[in-house]
mmCIF file of C-alpha atoms and ligand atoms in Angstrom:
data_model
loop_
_atom_site.group_PDB
_atom_site.id
_atom_site.type_symbol
_atom_site.label_atom_id
_atom_site.label_comp_id
_atom_site.label_asym_id
_atom_site.label_seq_id
_atom_site.Cartn_x
_atom_site.Cartn_y
_atom_site.Cartn_z
ATOM 1 C CA MET A 1 -7.422 -9.602 11.090
ATOM 2 C CA VAL A 2 -6.740 -10.000 7.378
ATOM 3 C CA GLN A 3 -6.261 -13.714 6.634
ATOM 4 C CA SER A 4 -3.731 -14.652 3.966
ATOM 5 C CA LYS A 5 -4.593 -17.634 1.830
ATOM 6 C CA LEU A 6 -2.043 -17.691 -0.930
ATOM 7 C CA LEU A 7 -3.251 -18.147 -4.483
ATOM 8 C CA PRO A 8 -1.875 -21.352 -6.066
ATOM 9 C CA TYR A 9 1.108 -19.867 -7.932
ATOM 10 C CA ALA A 10 3.916 -17.580 -6.869
ATOM 11 C CA PHE A 11 7.029 -16.210 -8.537
ATOM 12 C CA PHE A 12 10.117 -17.457 -6.721
ATOM 13 C CA GLU A 13 13.821 -17.628 -7.597
ATOM 14 C CA GLY A 14 13.253 -16.772 -11.239
ATOM 15 C CA GLU A 15 10.188 -18.846 -12.085
ATOM 16 C CA ILE A 16 6.513 -19.364 -11.440
ATOM 17 C CA VAL A 17 6.085 -22.258 -8.993
ATOM 18 C CA PRO A 18 3.284 -23.669 -6.814
ATOM 19 C CA SER A 19 3.049 -21.317 -3.808
ATOM 20 C CA ASP A 20 3.808 -24.081 -1.318
ATOM 21 C CA GLN A 21 7.205 -24.553 -2.992
ATOM 22 C CA ALA A 22 8.146 -20.878 -2.567
ATOM 23 C CA LYS A 23 10.096 -21.346 0.672
ATOM 24 C CA VAL A 24 13.241 -19.789 2.133
ATOM 25 C CA SER A 25 15.724 -20.956 4.765
ATOM 26 C CA ILE A 26 15.362 -19.750 8.357
ATOM 27 C CA ALA A 27 18.876 -18.270 7.969
ATOM 28 C CA THR A 28 17.806 -15.935 5.147
ATOM 29 C CA HIS A 29 19.371 -12.500 5.569
ATOM 30 C CA ALA A 30 16.035 -10.685 5.037
ATOM 31 C CA LEU A 31 14.310 -12.838 7.626
ATOM 32 C CA GLN A 32 17.063 -12.235 10.178
ATOM 33 C CA TYR A 33 17.702 -8.535 9.543
ATOM 34 C CA GLY A 34 14.561 -7.234 7.810
ATOM 35 C CA THR A 35 16.603 -6.494 4.679
ATOM 36 C CA GLY A 36 13.760 -6.706 2.212
ATOM 37 C CA VAL A 37 11.523 -4.208 0.457
ATOM 38 C CA PHE A 38 8.018 -4.854 -0.704
ATOM 39 C CA GLY A 39 5.162 -3.507 -2.715
ATOM 40 C CA GLY A 40 1.424 -3.950 -2.478
ATOM 41 C CA ILE A 41 -0.806 -3.806 -5.514
ATOM 42 C CA ARG A 42 -4.526 -4.342 -5.677
ATOM 43 C CA GLY A 43 -6.294 -6.183 -8.430
ATOM 44 C CA TYR A 44 -10.032 -5.495 -8.542
ATOM 45 C CA LEU A 45 -12.496 -7.768 -10.265
ATOM 46 C CA ASP A 46 -14.063 -5.653 -12.984
ATOM 47 C CA ARG A 47 -17.846 -5.431 -13.039
ATOM 48 C CA ASP A 48 -17.678 -7.668 -16.171
ATOM 49 C CA GLY A 49 -16.602 -10.498 -13.813
ATOM 50 C CA GLU A 50 -13.815 -11.555 -16.218
ATOM 51 C CA THR A 51 -11.136 -8.930 -15.853
ATOM 52 C CA ILE A 52 -8.735 -8.047 -13.065
ATOM 53 C CA ASN A 53 -8.043 -4.314 -12.947
ATOM 54 C CA LEU A 54 -4.582 -3.656 -11.558
ATOM 55 C CA PHE A 55 -4.394 -0.147 -10.168
ATOM 56 C CA ARG A 56 -1.280 1.793 -11.226
ATOM 57 C CA LEU A 57 0.769 -1.355 -11.652
ATOM 58 C CA PHE A 58 3.773 0.328 -13.205
ATOM 59 C CA ASP A 59 3.873 3.072 -10.543
ATOM 60 C CA HIS A 60 3.970 0.338 -7.925
ATOM 61 C CA THR A 61 6.778 -1.620 -9.560
ATOM 62 C CA ARG A 62 8.713 1.604 -10.086
ATOM 63 C CA ARG A 63 8.399 2.444 -6.388
ATOM 64 C CA LEU A 64 9.462 -1.103 -5.522
ATOM 65 C CA MET A 65 12.652 -0.628 -7.533
ATOM 66 C CA GLN A 66 13.170 2.732 -5.837
ATOM 67 C CA SER A 67 12.831 1.098 -2.413
ATOM 68 C CA ALA A 68 15.270 -1.579 -3.589
ATOM 69 C CA ARG A 69 17.879 1.098 -4.263
ATOM 70 C CA PHE A 70 17.952 1.920 -0.551
ATOM 71 C CA LEU A 71 19.073 -1.673 -0.003
ATOM 72 C CA ARG A 72 21.523 -1.531 -2.928
ATOM 73 C CA ALA A 73 19.690 -4.466 -4.428
ATOM 74 C CA GLU A 74 21.016 -5.834 -7.683
ATOM 75 C CA LEU A 75 18.572 -7.799 -9.762
ATOM 76 C CA PRO A 76 18.217 -8.821 -13.394
ATOM 77 C CA TYR A 77 14.781 -7.156 -13.495
ATOM 78 C CA ASP A 78 13.635 -3.575 -14.023
ATOM 79 C CA ALA A 79 10.259 -2.045 -13.155
ATOM 80 C CA GLU A 80 8.809 -2.973 -16.587
ATOM 81 C CA ARG A 81 9.839 -6.614 -16.214
ATOM 82 C CA VAL A 82 8.442 -6.861 -12.682
ATOM 83 C CA ALA A 83 5.140 -5.436 -13.997
ATOM 84 C CA GLU A 84 5.133 -8.077 -16.757
ATOM 85 C CA LEU A 85 5.786 -10.817 -14.208
ATOM 86 C CA VAL A 86 2.862 -9.589 -12.102
ATOM 87 C CA VAL A 87 0.578 -9.764 -15.142
ATOM 88 C CA GLU A 88 1.847 -13.285 -15.990
ATOM 89 C CA LEU A 89 1.155 -14.412 -12.448
ATOM 90 C CA VAL A 90 -2.350 -12.922 -12.429
ATOM 91 C CA LYS A 91 -3.083 -14.835 -15.649
ATOM 92 C CA ARG A 92 -1.719 -18.027 -14.149
ATOM 93 C CA ASN A 93 -3.737 -17.722 -10.931
ATOM 94 C CA ALA A 94 -6.783 -16.437 -12.843
ATOM 95 C CA PRO A 95 -8.684 -15.154 -9.780
ATOM 96 C CA ARG A 96 -12.322 -14.177 -10.147
ATOM 97 C CA PHE A 97 -12.260 -12.055 -7.003
ATOM 98 C CA ASP A 98 -10.383 -9.054 -5.617
ATOM 99 C CA ILE A 99 -6.732 -9.718 -4.926
ATOM 100 C CA TYR A 100 -3.714 -8.172 -3.290
ATOM 101 C CA ILE A 101 -0.328 -8.733 -4.910
ATOM 102 C CA ARG A 102 2.849 -8.657 -2.869
ATOM 103 C CA PRO A 103 6.121 -8.297 -4.776
ATOM 104 C CA PHE A 104 9.120 -8.615 -2.495
ATOM 105 C CA ILE A 105 12.823 -8.006 -3.092
ATOM 106 C CA TYR A 106 14.989 -9.503 -0.396
ATOM 107 C CA LYS A 107 18.535 -10.308 0.636
ATOM 108 C CA ALA A 108 18.578 -14.028 0.113
ATOM 109 C CA ASP A 109 22.034 -15.107 1.308
ATOM 110 C CA LEU A 110 22.374 -17.129 4.493
ATOM 111 C CA GLU A 111 25.406 -15.332 5.870
ATOM 112 C CA LEU A 112 25.738 -13.433 9.131
ATOM 113 C CA GLY A 113 26.107 -9.674 9.328
ATOM 114 C CA PRO A 114 23.714 -6.819 8.630
ATOM 115 C CA ARG A 115 25.239 -5.383 5.476
ATOM 116 C CA LEU A 116 23.833 -4.517 2.064
ATOM 117 C CA LYS A 117 26.438 -4.712 -0.660
ATOM 118 C CA GLY A 118 27.420 -8.069 -1.997
ATOM 119 C CA VAL A 119 24.499 -9.947 -0.432
ATOM 120 C CA ARG A 120 22.487 -11.848 -3.079
ATOM 121 C CA ASP A 121 19.064 -10.403 -3.882
ATOM 122 C CA GLU A 122 15.944 -12.215 -5.047
ATOM 123 C CA LEU A 123 12.497 -11.217 -6.230
ATOM 124 C CA ALA A 124 9.373 -13.040 -5.107
ATOM 125 C CA ILE A 125 5.713 -12.330 -5.870
ATOM 126 C CA TYR A 126 2.627 -13.847 -4.317
ATOM 127 C CA MET A 127 -1.060 -13.046 -4.239
ATOM 128 C CA ILE A 128 -3.883 -13.353 -1.738
ATOM 129 C CA PRO A 129 -7.607 -12.682 -1.936
ATOM 130 C CA LEU A 130 -8.404 -9.362 -0.279
ATOM 131 C CA GLN A 131 -11.630 -7.599 0.459
ATOM 132 C CA GLU A 132 -11.573 -4.789 3.007
ATOM 133 C CA TYR A 133 -8.473 -4.217 5.119
ATOM 134 C CA LEU A 134 -10.209 -1.455 7.071
ATOM 135 C CA PRO A 135 -13.898 -0.542 6.702
ATOM 136 C CA VAL A 136 -14.704 1.895 3.896
ATOM 137 C CA THR A 137 -18.465 2.194 4.428
ATOM 138 C CA HIS A 138 -18.415 3.189 8.079
ATOM 139 C CA PRO A 139 -16.065 5.514 9.934
ATOM 140 C CA ILE A 140 -13.092 4.098 11.821
ATOM 141 C CA ARG A 141 -11.736 5.094 15.236
ATOM 142 C CA LEU A 142 -8.085 6.068 15.432
ATOM 143 C CA MET A 143 -5.657 7.115 18.125
ATOM 144 C CA VAL A 144 -2.441 9.092 17.929
ATOM 145 C CA SER A 145 0.251 6.590 18.787
ATOM 146 C CA SER A 146 2.976 7.244 21.316
ATOM 147 C CA TRP A 147 5.311 5.490 18.863
ATOM 148 C CA ARG A 148 7.039 7.981 16.542
ATOM 149 C CA ARG A 149 7.405 7.300 12.821
ATOM 150 C CA THR A 150 10.884 6.171 11.764
ATOM 151 C CA GLU A 151 12.813 9.212 10.681
ATOM 152 C CA ASP A 152 14.600 9.541 7.331
ATOM 153 C CA ASN A 153 18.036 9.240 8.969
ATOM 154 C CA ILE A 154 16.988 6.098 10.822
ATOM 155 C CA ILE A 155 15.164 4.086 8.164
ATOM 156 C CA PRO A 156 13.665 6.051 5.255
ATOM 157 C CA SER A 157 9.876 5.867 5.372
ATOM 158 C CA ARG A 158 9.719 6.579 1.656
ATOM 159 C CA GLY A 159 11.084 3.111 1.082
ATOM 160 C CA LYS A 160 8.824 0.168 1.875
ATOM 161 C CA VAL A 161 11.499 -1.555 3.935
ATOM 162 C CA SER A 162 10.396 -4.772 5.637
ATOM 163 C CA GLY A 163 12.295 -4.232 8.877
ATOM 164 C CA ALA A 164 10.865 -0.732 9.244
ATOM 165 C CA TYR A 165 7.381 -2.212 9.511
ATOM 166 C CA VAL A 166 8.149 -3.129 13.108
ATOM 167 C CA ASN A 167 7.489 0.586 13.651
ATOM 168 C CA SER A 168 4.021 0.226 12.075
ATOM 169 C CA ALA A 169 3.360 -2.971 13.993
ATOM 170 C CA LEU A 170 4.186 -1.325 17.339
ATOM 171 C CA ALA A 171 1.795 1.533 16.613
ATOM 172 C CA ARG A 172 -1.017 -0.633 15.287
ATOM 173 C CA ASP A 173 -0.651 -3.113 18.123
ATOM 174 C CA GLN A 174 -0.877 -0.316 20.686
ATOM 175 C CA ALA A 175 -3.974 1.100 18.967
ATOM 176 C CA GLU A 176 -5.713 -2.275 18.856
ATOM 177 C CA GLU A 177 -4.825 -3.000 22.491
ATOM 178 C CA CYS A 178 -6.472 0.303 23.379
ATOM 179 C CA GLY A 179 -9.600 -0.632 21.420
ATOM 180 C CA PHE A 180 -9.012 1.499 18.294
ATOM 181 C CA ASP A 181 -8.982 0.405 14.655
ATOM 182 C CA ASP A 182 -5.577 1.844 13.811
ATOM 183 C CA ALA A 183 -2.966 4.443 14.719
ATOM 184 C CA ILE A 184 -1.830 7.805 13.446
ATOM 185 C CA MET A 185 1.890 8.313 13.888
ATOM 186 C CA LEU A 186 3.680 11.592 14.485
ATOM 187 C CA ASN A 187 7.199 12.016 13.138
ATOM 188 C CA ALA A 188 10.295 12.819 15.185
ATOM 189 C CA ALA A 189 9.503 16.538 14.836
ATOM 190 C CA GLY A 190 6.118 15.947 16.444
ATOM 191 C CA LYS A 191 4.139 16.671 13.250
ATOM 192 C CA VAL A 192 1.569 14.288 11.801
ATOM 193 C CA ALA A 193 3.141 11.665 9.548
ATOM 194 C CA GLU A 194 0.708 8.913 8.531
ATOM 195 C CA GLY A 195 -1.173 5.792 9.592
ATOM 196 C CA SER A 196 0.509 2.460 10.292
ATOM 197 C CA GLY A 197 -0.030 1.374 6.684
ATOM 198 C CA ALA A 198 -1.691 4.311 4.962
ATOM 199 C CA ASN A 199 -1.399 8.014 4.246
ATOM 200 C CA LEU A 200 -3.624 10.570 5.940
ATOM 201 C CA PHE A 201 -5.783 13.390 4.627
ATOM 202 C CA ILE A 202 -7.815 15.943 6.555
ATOM 203 C CA VAL A 203 -10.292 18.588 5.411
ATOM 204 C CA ARG A 204 -10.224 22.079 6.916
ATOM 205 C CA GLY A 205 -12.193 25.046 5.647
ATOM 206 C CA GLY A 206 -13.219 22.951 2.631
ATOM 207 C CA ALA A 207 -9.573 22.349 1.615
ATOM 208 C CA LEU A 208 -8.106 18.882 1.321
ATOM 209 C CA ILE A 209 -4.830 18.732 3.226
ATOM 210 C CA THR A 210 -2.163 16.041 3.385
ATOM 211 C CA THR A 211 1.338 15.875 4.787
ATOM 212 C CA PRO A 212 4.249 16.525 2.386
ATOM 213 C CA VAL A 213 6.518 13.713 1.191
ATOM 214 C CA THR A 214 9.226 15.110 3.491
ATOM 215 C CA ALA A 215 7.147 14.389 6.623
ATOM 216 C CA ASP A 216 8.551 10.838 6.999
ATOM 217 C CA ILE A 217 5.772 9.167 5.070
ATOM 218 C CA LEU A 218 5.629 6.583 2.360
ATOM 219 C CA GLU A 219 5.138 8.339 -0.969
ATOM 220 C CA GLY A 220 1.777 6.708 -1.424
ATOM 221 C CA ILE A 221 0.394 6.013 -4.856
ATOM 222 C CA THR A 222 -3.198 6.273 -3.638
ATOM 223 C CA ARG A 223 -2.296 9.587 -1.988
ATOM 224 C CA ARG A 224 -0.912 10.905 -5.263
ATOM 225 C CA SER A 225 -3.989 9.694 -7.156
ATOM 226 C CA LEU A 226 -6.408 11.344 -4.733
ATOM 227 C CA LEU A 227 -4.514 14.641 -4.960
ATOM 228 C CA GLU A 228 -5.011 14.471 -8.720
ATOM 229 C CA PHE A 229 -8.708 13.546 -8.462
ATOM 230 C CA ALA A 230 -9.284 16.402 -5.988
ATOM 231 C CA ARG A 231 -7.560 18.965 -8.207
ATOM 232 C CA ASP A 232 -9.658 17.794 -11.159
ATOM 233 C CA LEU A 233 -12.786 18.249 -9.002
ATOM 234 C CA SER A 234 -11.571 21.836 -8.386
ATOM 235 C CA LEU A 235 -11.186 21.186 -4.670
ATOM 236 C CA PRO A 236 -8.568 23.325 -2.943
ATOM 237 C CA VAL A 237 -5.632 21.068 -2.121
ATOM 238 C CA GLU A 238 -2.693 21.647 0.233
ATOM 239 C CA GLU A 239 0.407 19.560 0.861
ATOM 240 C CA ARG A 240 1.785 20.911 4.109
ATOM 241 C CA GLU A 241 2.743 19.973 7.656
ATOM 242 C CA ILE A 242 -0.191 18.977 9.836
ATOM 243 C CA ASP A 243 -0.204 19.615 13.583
ATOM 244 C CA ARG A 244 -1.697 17.080 15.965
ATOM 245 C CA SER A 245 -4.228 19.621 17.220
ATOM 246 C CA GLU A 246 -5.615 20.001 13.683
ATOM 247 C CA LEU A 247 -6.744 16.383 13.890
ATOM 248 C CA TYR A 248 -9.134 17.432 16.664
ATOM 249 C CA ILE A 249 -10.794 20.279 14.771
ATOM 250 C CA CYS A 250 -10.859 19.128 11.144
ATOM 251 C CA GLU A 251 -14.139 18.649 9.285
ATOM 252 C CA GLU A 252 -13.218 15.338 7.679
ATOM 253 C CA ALA A 253 -10.333 12.908 7.745
ATOM 254 C CA PHE A 254 -9.509 9.649 6.020
ATOM 255 C CA LEU A 255 -6.711 7.155 5.561
ATOM 256 C CA CYS A 256 -5.752 6.021 2.092
ATOM 257 C CA GLY A 257 -3.567 3.330 0.661
ATOM 258 C CA THR A 258 -3.624 0.238 -1.471
ATOM 259 C CA GLY A 259 -4.833 -2.067 1.297
ATOM 260 C CA VAL A 260 -6.872 0.527 3.158
ATOM 261 C CA GLN A 261 -8.376 2.055 -0.020
ATOM 262 C CA ILE A 262 -10.183 5.141 1.342
ATOM 263 C CA ALA A 263 -11.158 4.630 4.976
ATOM 264 C CA PRO A 264 -13.220 7.439 6.522
ATOM 265 C CA ILE A 265 -12.178 8.428 10.051
ATOM 266 C CA GLY A 266 -15.006 8.986 12.538
ATOM 267 C CA SER A 267 -12.936 9.874 15.582
ATOM 268 C CA ILE A 268 -9.366 10.497 16.686
ATOM 269 C CA ASP A 269 -8.384 10.002 20.341
ATOM 270 C CA GLY A 270 -12.096 9.738 21.091
ATOM 271 C CA ARG A 271 -12.884 13.149 19.607
ATOM 272 C CA PRO A 272 -15.395 13.093 16.743
ATOM 273 C CA VAL A 273 -14.119 14.186 13.338
ATOM 274 C CA GLY A 274 -16.752 16.586 11.972
ATOM 275 C CA ASN A 275 -20.083 15.039 12.876
ATOM 276 C CA GLY A 276 -18.497 11.593 13.111
ATOM 277 C CA GLN A 277 -20.009 10.475 9.797
ATOM 278 C CA ILE A 278 -18.469 10.079 6.339
ATOM 279 C CA GLY A 279 -17.933 13.617 5.009
ATOM 280 C CA PRO A 280 -18.919 14.857 1.524
ATOM 281 C CA ILE A 281 -15.358 15.244 0.203
ATOM 282 C CA THR A 282 -14.333 11.790 1.437
ATOM 283 C CA SER A 283 -17.396 10.322 -0.144
ATOM 284 C CA LYS A 284 -16.820 12.122 -3.469
ATOM 285 C CA LEU A 285 -13.254 10.795 -3.660
ATOM 286 C CA GLN A 286 -14.413 7.292 -2.768
ATOM 287 C CA HIS A 287 -16.894 7.490 -5.605
ATOM 288 C CA VAL A 288 -14.248 8.494 -8.176
ATOM 289 C CA PHE A 289 -11.842 5.823 -6.920
ATOM 290 C CA PHE A 290 -14.244 2.882 -6.760
ATOM 291 C CA ALA A 291 -15.885 3.714 -10.111
ATOM 292 C CA LEU A 292 -12.422 3.588 -11.696
ATOM 293 C CA VAL A 293 -11.195 0.347 -10.157
ATOM 294 C CA ARG A 294 -14.461 -1.493 -10.842
ATOM 295 C CA GLY A 295 -14.170 -0.619 -14.522
ATOM 296 C CA GLU A 296 -16.920 1.982 -14.801
ATOM 297 C CA ASP A 297 -16.484 4.913 -17.169
ATOM 298 C CA SER A 298 -13.679 7.034 -15.767
ATOM 299 C CA PRO A 299 -11.302 9.718 -16.997
ATOM 300 C CA TYR A 300 -8.521 7.796 -15.222
ATOM 301 C CA ARG A 301 -8.751 4.487 -17.042
ATOM 302 C CA ARG A 302 -5.119 4.855 -18.063
ATOM 303 C CA TYR A 303 -4.267 3.944 -14.469
ATOM 304 C CA LEU A 304 -5.636 0.437 -14.923
ATOM 305 C CA THR A 305 -3.811 -2.553 -16.337
ATOM 306 C CA GLN A 306 -6.636 -4.862 -17.345
ATOM 307 C CA VAL A 307 -5.906 -8.582 -17.288
ATOM 308 C CA LYS A 308 -8.466 -11.014 -18.727
ATOM 309 C CA VAL A 309 -8.951 -14.004 -16.440
ATOM 310 C CA ALA A 310 -12.059 -15.439 -18.099
ATOM 311 C CA GLN A 311 -10.912 -19.056 -17.988
ATOM 312 C CA PRO A 312 -9.819 -20.760 -14.783
ATOM 313 C CA ALA A 313 -6.160 -21.847 -14.962
ATOM 314 C CA GLU A 314 -6.995 -25.616 -14.855
ATOM 315 C CA SER A 315 -9.030 -25.583 -18.078
ATOM 316 C CA ARG A 316 -6.289 -24.101 -20.243
HETATM 317 N N1 PMP B 1 2.043 4.479 4.207
HETATM 318 C C1 PMP B 1 2.428 3.257 4.595
HETATM 319 C C2 PMP B 1 3.276 3.130 5.816
HETATM 320 C C3 PMP B 1 2.023 2.134 3.875
HETATM 321 O O1 PMP B 1 2.410 0.912 4.259
HETATM 322 C C4 PMP B 1 1.176 2.297 2.747
HETATM 323 C C5 PMP B 1 0.702 1.110 1.977
HETATM 324 N N2 PMP B 1 1.535 0.781 0.920
HETATM 325 C C6 PMP B 1 0.817 3.603 2.370
HETATM 326 C C7 PMP B 1 1.264 4.675 3.125
HETATM 327 C C8 PMP B 1 -0.028 3.866 1.166
HETATM 328 O O2 PMP B 1 0.709 3.730 -0.016
HETATM 329 P P1 PMP B 1 0.038 3.267 -1.361
HETATM 330 O O3 PMP B 1 -1.114 4.172 -1.620
HETATM 331 O O4 PMP B 1 1.104 3.411 -2.382
HETATM 332 O O5 PMP B 1 -0.392 1.863 -1.175
#
């Protein structure tokens, strides 16, 4: 399990405060009804040891604001300001290790009733240290969950809605109970959607294939990046529906996401994917991704927001 030890400072109710002071009431609307939306951003320690490389920060804060629109959230911040606040908080916490940043927009009133309009919204941001969420250097074992992905007319999967993550938790819990690392969820139409907290790619006939954004998936930022990397590597790429049976005959498969990074899949429902090892296309994409986030020479450096954290916060 990923342990969360909060970094010392968080953003809460309009200011940066010690994390242990960032507390809400048990009656908070978002806690009672799941009426929050969140983001997840990784900050990688650059190989210089003094810089945190935030991967596609602005794309993440923009998606957060998009998710917030589903909840009709009204806040005095836009995506640019949230990105600035994230950078301020990274500077304040000055980590010298890999981190995960969790911005969260939530209905903060204490009143009863699951509604959206007219309920006060707040923004909070905290950070935790994070290494691997799922293994990236050895293949993982997945199962197809019997839990279906929430459908767009139930709770939109393209929003990162807190309450909707009960769906992910049910699937992941089932997978772990059955001895697997994680789950693949099918959507209401019975087509492949995604993992419990990550998008899915397969390789068939040398082509990289992923489900379209209309398949009840989160519009993943890692997914979008890998599609771009693959096209630049001249790999054939397809965004199309994936049938369950294709999972059993593909040559390679991997999950991708901010937490997951790029996690190679060795088997699905006990059936080996390819030869069960990390495939060449997966490994090529991992190489491009990790070179970028660690600050090596990369054509995609524009995707990094680099924050100098050379001095620990106490000495300033
Ligand atoms: N799908 C789900 C359900 C997720 O929770 C995540 C993680 N945010 C992803 C996909 C991957 O999205 P991203 O690459 O933007 O992190």
